[in-house]
PDB file of C-alpha atoms in Angstrom:
ATOM      1  CA  MET A  11     -18.558  -6.485 -12.979  1.00 36.00           C
ATOM      2  CA  ILE A  12     -18.805  -8.191 -16.378  1.00 37.00           C
ATOM      3  CA  GLU A  13     -15.870 -10.443 -17.109  1.00 41.00           C
ATOM      4  CA  SER A  14     -14.094 -10.348 -20.431  1.00 42.00           C
ATOM      5  CA  PRO A  15     -14.866 -13.175 -22.909  1.00 43.00           C
ATOM      6  CA  GLU A  16     -11.246 -14.341 -22.634  1.00 47.00           C
ATOM      7  CA  LYS A  17     -11.555 -14.812 -18.874  1.00 46.00           C
ATOM      8  CA  ILE A  18     -14.929 -16.529 -19.152  1.00 43.00           C
ATOM      9  CA  ASN A  19     -13.597 -18.875 -21.853  1.00 51.00           C
ATOM     10  CA  ALA A  20     -10.515 -19.629 -19.755  1.00 49.00           C
ATOM     11  CA  PHE A  21     -12.781 -21.081 -17.064  1.00 44.00           C
ATOM     12  CA  ALA A  22     -15.238 -22.827 -19.428  1.00 56.00           C
ATOM     13  CA  ASN A  23     -13.529 -26.213 -19.150  1.00 63.00           C
ATOM     14  CA  PRO A  24      -9.947 -26.022 -17.899  1.00 64.00           C
ATOM     15  CA  PHE A  25      -9.528 -29.769 -18.316  1.00 91.00           C
ATOM     16  CA  ASP A  26      -9.845 -29.505 -22.100  1.00 93.00           C
ATOM     17  CA  GLU A  27      -6.992 -27.014 -22.131  1.00 94.00           C
ATOM     18  CA  LEU A  28      -4.986 -29.174 -19.736  1.00 95.00           C
ATOM     19  CA  VAL A  29      -5.433 -32.195 -22.038  1.00 94.00           C
ATOM     20  CA  SER A  30      -4.373 -30.051 -24.975  1.00 94.00           C
ATOM     21  CA  ILE A  31      -1.180 -28.992 -23.192  1.00 95.00           C
ATOM     22  CA  ILE A  32      -0.262 -32.497 -22.031  1.00 96.00           C
ATOM     23  CA  GLY A  33      -1.440 -34.068 -25.276  1.00 95.00           C
ATOM     24  CA  GLU A  34      -4.419 -36.397 -25.426  1.00 93.00           C
ATOM     25  CA  SER A  35      -2.252 -39.186 -26.826  1.00 94.00           C
ATOM     26  CA  ASN A  36      -0.053 -38.954 -23.705  1.00 95.00           C
ATOM     27  CA  LEU A  37      -2.953 -39.725 -21.371  1.00 95.00           C
ATOM     28  CA  SER A  38      -4.369 -43.212 -20.868  1.00 92.00           C
ATOM     29  CA  VAL A  39      -7.761 -41.894 -19.690  1.00 93.00           C
ATOM     30  CA  SER A  40      -9.897 -38.853 -20.276  1.00 91.00           C
ATOM     31  CA  VAL A  41      -9.342 -36.125 -17.700  1.00 93.00           C
ATOM     32  CA  GLU A  42     -12.495 -34.407 -16.548  1.00 91.00           C
ATOM     33  CA  ASN A  43     -11.677 -33.577 -12.929  1.00 93.00           C
ATOM     34  CA  PRO A  44      -8.683 -33.524 -10.573  1.00 93.00           C
ATOM     35  CA  LEU A  45      -9.351 -37.075  -9.341  1.00 94.00           C
ATOM     36  CA  ASP A  46      -8.652 -38.299 -12.876  1.00 95.00           C
ATOM     37  CA  PHE A  47      -5.047 -37.123 -12.400  1.00 96.00           C
ATOM     38  CA  ILE A  48      -4.346 -40.196 -10.276  1.00 95.00           C
ATOM     39  CA  THR A  49      -5.759 -42.623 -12.833  1.00 96.00           C
ATOM     40  CA  ALA A  50      -3.944 -40.856 -15.677  1.00 96.00           C
ATOM     41  CA  ALA A  51      -0.676 -40.942 -13.720  1.00 96.00           C
ATOM     42  CA  SER A  52      -1.105 -44.658 -13.033  1.00 94.00           C
ATOM     43  CA  GLY A  53      -1.441 -45.253 -16.771  1.00 93.00           C
ATOM     44  CA  GLY A  54       1.988 -43.744 -17.341  1.00 93.00           C
ATOM     45  CA  ILE A  55       2.958 -40.334 -18.706  1.00 96.00           C
ATOM     46  CA  GLY A  56       6.283 -40.023 -20.471  1.00 95.00           C
ATOM     47  CA  ALA A  57       8.731 -37.496 -19.052  1.00 96.00           C
ATOM     48  CA  GLY A  58       8.999 -35.843 -22.480  1.00 95.00           C
ATOM     49  CA  VAL A  59       5.594 -34.280 -21.800  1.00 97.00           C
ATOM     50  CA  ILE A  60       7.344 -31.919 -19.393  1.00 97.00           C
ATOM     51  CA  ASN A  61       8.647 -30.070 -22.471  1.00 97.00           C
ATOM     52  CA  ARG A  62       5.048 -29.325 -23.467  1.00 97.00           C
ATOM     53  CA  PHE A  63       4.431 -27.799 -20.024  1.00 98.00           C
ATOM     54  CA  VAL A  64       7.654 -25.756 -20.199  1.00 97.00           C
ATOM     55  CA  ASP A  65       6.906 -24.501 -23.714  1.00 97.00           C
ATOM     56  CA  TYR A  66       3.264 -23.668 -23.070  1.00 97.00           C
ATOM     57  CA  PHE A  67       3.885 -21.612 -19.951  1.00 97.00           C
ATOM     58  CA  GLY A  68       7.168 -20.087 -21.110  1.00 97.00           C
ATOM     59  CA  ILE A  69       9.168 -21.159 -18.089  1.00 97.00           C
ATOM     60  CA  THR A  70      12.648 -22.601 -17.882  1.00 96.00           C
ATOM     61  CA  ARG A  71      13.713 -26.151 -17.196  1.00 95.00           C
ATOM     62  CA  ARG A  72      15.471 -24.850 -14.089  1.00 96.00           C
ATOM     63  CA  GLN A  73      12.203 -23.461 -12.748  1.00 97.00           C
ATOM     64  CA  THR A  74      10.416 -26.678 -13.639  1.00 97.00           C
ATOM     65  CA  ALA A  75      13.083 -28.852 -12.022  1.00 97.00           C
ATOM     66  CA  ALA A  76      12.578 -26.918  -8.783  1.00 97.00           C
ATOM     67  CA  PHE A  77       8.843 -27.761  -8.865  1.00 97.00           C
ATOM     68  CA  PHE A  78       9.811 -31.453  -8.959  1.00 95.00           C
ATOM     69  CA  ASN A  79      12.502 -30.970  -6.315  1.00 95.00           C
ATOM     70  CA  MET A  80      15.287 -32.190  -8.600  1.00 95.00           C
ATOM     71  CA  SER A  81      18.285 -30.739 -10.382  1.00 96.00           C
ATOM     72  CA  GLU A  82      18.024 -29.342 -13.873  1.00 96.00           C
ATOM     73  CA  GLN A  83      20.417 -32.094 -15.062  1.00 97.00           C
ATOM     74  CA  THR A  84      18.220 -34.845 -13.605  1.00 95.00           C
ATOM     75  CA  LEU A  85      15.155 -33.335 -15.226  1.00 96.00           C
ATOM     76  CA  ALA A  86      16.941 -33.071 -18.588  1.00 96.00           C
ATOM     77  CA  LYS A  87      18.012 -36.714 -18.355  1.00 96.00           C
ATOM     78  CA  ARG A  88      14.481 -37.872 -17.589  1.00 95.00           C
ATOM     79  CA  ILE A  89      13.078 -35.853 -20.477  1.00 95.00           C
ATOM     80  CA  ARG A  90      15.739 -37.187 -22.839  1.00 95.00           C
ATOM     81  CA  GLN A  91      15.004 -40.789 -21.833  1.00 95.00           C
ATOM     82  CA  ASP A  92      11.232 -40.158 -21.990  1.00 92.00           C
ATOM     83  CA  LYS A  93      10.557 -42.978 -19.568  1.00 92.00           C
ATOM     84  CA  PRO A  94       7.219 -42.881 -17.771  1.00 94.00           C
ATOM     85  CA  LEU A  95       7.215 -40.467 -14.861  1.00 95.00           C
ATOM     86  CA  GLU A  96       6.870 -41.925 -11.400  1.00 94.00           C
ATOM     87  CA  LYS A  97       3.227 -41.775 -10.356  1.00 95.00           C
ATOM     88  CA  ASN A  98       3.765 -38.908  -7.893  1.00 94.00           C
ATOM     89  CA  ASP A  99       5.702 -36.875 -10.478  1.00 95.00           C
ATOM     90  CA  ALA A 100       2.983 -37.456 -13.084  1.00 96.00           C
ATOM     91  CA  VAL A 101       0.290 -36.305 -10.648  1.00 96.00           C
ATOM     92  CA  GLN A 102       2.496 -33.315  -9.763  1.00 96.00           C
ATOM     93  CA  LEU A 103       2.758 -32.384 -13.457  1.00 97.00           C
ATOM     94  CA  LEU A 104      -1.003 -32.572 -13.949  1.00 97.00           C
ATOM     95  CA  GLU A 105      -1.667 -30.593 -10.776  1.00 97.00           C
ATOM     96  CA  LEU A 106       0.889 -27.966 -11.769  1.00 97.00           C
ATOM     97  CA  THR A 107      -0.662 -27.649 -15.220  1.00 97.00           C
ATOM     98  CA  HIS A 108      -4.106 -27.252 -13.667  1.00 96.00           C
ATOM     99  CA  LEU A 109      -2.793 -24.661 -11.192  1.00 97.00           C
ATOM    100  CA  PHE A 110      -0.957 -22.717 -13.895  1.00 97.00           C
ATOM    101  CA  LEU A 111      -4.121 -22.558 -16.016  1.00 95.00           C
ATOM    102  CA  PHE A 112      -6.134 -21.345 -13.031  1.00 95.00           C
ATOM    103  CA  GLY A 113      -3.488 -18.799 -12.029  1.00 97.00           C
ATOM    104  CA  SER A 114      -3.198 -17.515 -15.593  1.00 96.00           C
ATOM    105  CA  ALA A 115      -6.965 -17.004 -15.734  1.00 94.00           C
ATOM    106  CA  VAL A 116      -7.157 -15.299 -12.333  1.00 96.00           C
ATOM    107  CA  LEU A 117      -4.218 -12.989 -13.060  1.00 96.00           C
ATOM    108  CA  GLU A 118      -5.366 -12.469 -16.672  1.00 95.00           C
ATOM    109  CA  ASN A 119      -2.419 -14.094 -18.494  1.00 96.00           C
ATOM    110  CA  LYS A 120       0.509 -16.486 -18.170  1.00 97.00           C
ATOM    111  CA  GLU A 121       3.101 -13.735 -17.835  1.00 97.00           C
ATOM    112  CA  ASN A 122       1.320 -12.090 -14.893  1.00 97.00           C
ATOM    113  CA  PHE A 123       0.925 -15.457 -13.190  1.00 98.00           C
ATOM    114  CA  ILE A 124       4.568 -16.464 -13.646  1.00 98.00           C
ATOM    115  CA  GLY A 125       5.682 -13.082 -12.315  1.00 97.00           C
ATOM    116  CA  TRP A 126       3.343 -13.441  -9.319  1.00 98.00           C
ATOM    117  CA  LEU A 127       4.737 -16.921  -8.561  1.00 98.00           C
ATOM    118  CA  TYR A 128       8.161 -15.455  -7.833  1.00 98.00           C
ATOM    119  CA  GLN A 129       7.092 -12.513  -5.664  1.00 97.00           C
ATOM    120  CA  GLN A 130       7.089 -12.759  -1.902  1.00 97.00           C
ATOM    121  CA  ASN A 131       3.587 -13.149  -0.553  1.00 95.00           C
ATOM    122  CA  MET A 132       2.653 -12.086   2.971  1.00 94.00           C
ATOM    123  CA  ALA A 133      -0.239 -14.580   3.063  1.00 92.00           C
ATOM    124  CA  LEU A 134       2.388 -17.292   2.621  1.00 93.00           C
ATOM    125  CA  GLY A 135       4.597 -16.045   5.433  1.00 93.00           C
ATOM    126  CA  GLY A 136       6.770 -14.025   3.063  1.00 95.00           C
ATOM    127  CA  LEU A 137       7.538 -16.983   0.798  1.00 96.00           C
ATOM    128  CA  ALA A 138       7.097 -16.760  -2.946  1.00 98.00           C
ATOM    129  CA  PRO A 139       4.323 -19.094  -4.157  1.00 98.00           C
ATOM    130  CA  ALA A 140       6.838 -20.930  -6.378  1.00 98.00           C
ATOM    131  CA  GLU A 141       8.688 -22.045  -3.245  1.00 97.00           C
ATOM    132  CA  LEU A 142       5.667 -24.114  -2.191  1.00 97.00           C
ATOM    133  CA  LEU A 143       5.111 -26.001  -5.427  1.00 97.00           C
ATOM    134  CA  SER A 144       7.506 -28.849  -4.659  1.00 94.00           C
ATOM    135  CA  VAL A 145       6.223 -29.672  -1.176  1.00 92.00           C
ATOM    136  CA  PRO A 146       3.130 -31.618  -0.119  1.00 84.00           C
ATOM    137  CA  GLU A 147       0.079 -29.379   0.063  1.00 93.00           C
ATOM    138  CA  GLY A 148       1.996 -26.532  -1.573  1.00 96.00           C
ATOM    139  CA  ILE A 149      -0.099 -26.490  -4.734  1.00 97.00           C
ATOM    140  CA  SER A 150      -3.322 -26.388  -2.719  1.00 96.00           C
ATOM    141  CA  LYS A 151      -2.008 -23.487  -0.607  1.00 96.00           C
ATOM    142  CA  VAL A 152      -1.135 -21.519  -3.754  1.00 97.00           C
ATOM    143  CA  ARG A 153      -4.534 -22.376  -5.272  1.00 96.00           C
ATOM    144  CA  GLU A 154      -6.195 -21.119  -2.078  1.00 96.00           C
ATOM    145  CA  ILE A 155      -4.415 -17.747  -2.362  1.00 97.00           C
ATOM    146  CA  LEU A 156      -5.403 -17.504  -6.035  1.00 97.00           C
ATOM    147  CA  GLY A 157      -9.004 -18.270  -5.048  1.00 95.00           C
ATOM    148  CA  ARG A 158      -8.912 -15.365  -2.613  1.00 95.00           C
ATOM    149  CA  ILE A 159      -7.563 -13.092  -5.328  1.00 94.00           C
ATOM    150  CA  GLU A 160     -10.246 -14.308  -7.723  1.00 93.00           C
ATOM    151  CA  HIS A 161     -12.886 -13.300  -5.197  1.00 92.00           C
ATOM    152  CA  GLY A 162     -11.324  -9.931  -4.478  1.00 88.00           C
ATOM    153  CA  VAL A 163      -9.715 -10.801  -1.152  1.00 82.00           C
ATOM    154  CA  PHE A 164      -6.167  -9.608  -1.696  1.00 67.00           C
ATOM    155  CA  SER A 165      -4.135 -11.348   0.955  1.00 58.00           C
TER     156      SER A 165
END
């Protein structure tokens, strides 16, 4: 099966798109692989960058707050203050952005991916993938399911 140019381009270099979403000026280092997320997070990423994530993927602050395991009010306050995110939250934001780009490519667009995130998934014990995004290892579990889908193993 020949893949569409859009899908091929989406996988060309996902880190360039990630940097574009987060904003190069918001990152203290260049990001070329997932290990760079830790170094970038250590350099400080202002909470206001979360708005870029929300806007790009067309999700709500309520949904985003759930990914960070906090209330919508707490998230809004952090964004308003634009203080640097705690290291773990900054890594979480970068990992979420990377996952959302991958999921959007696998499921052909952002809308399909966002819809899929909120559907129960039998491979996840009946949980919706979005329910895993705020817990340790949750992002990797969701990425694993997307990898199966990408390779035609619908689980």
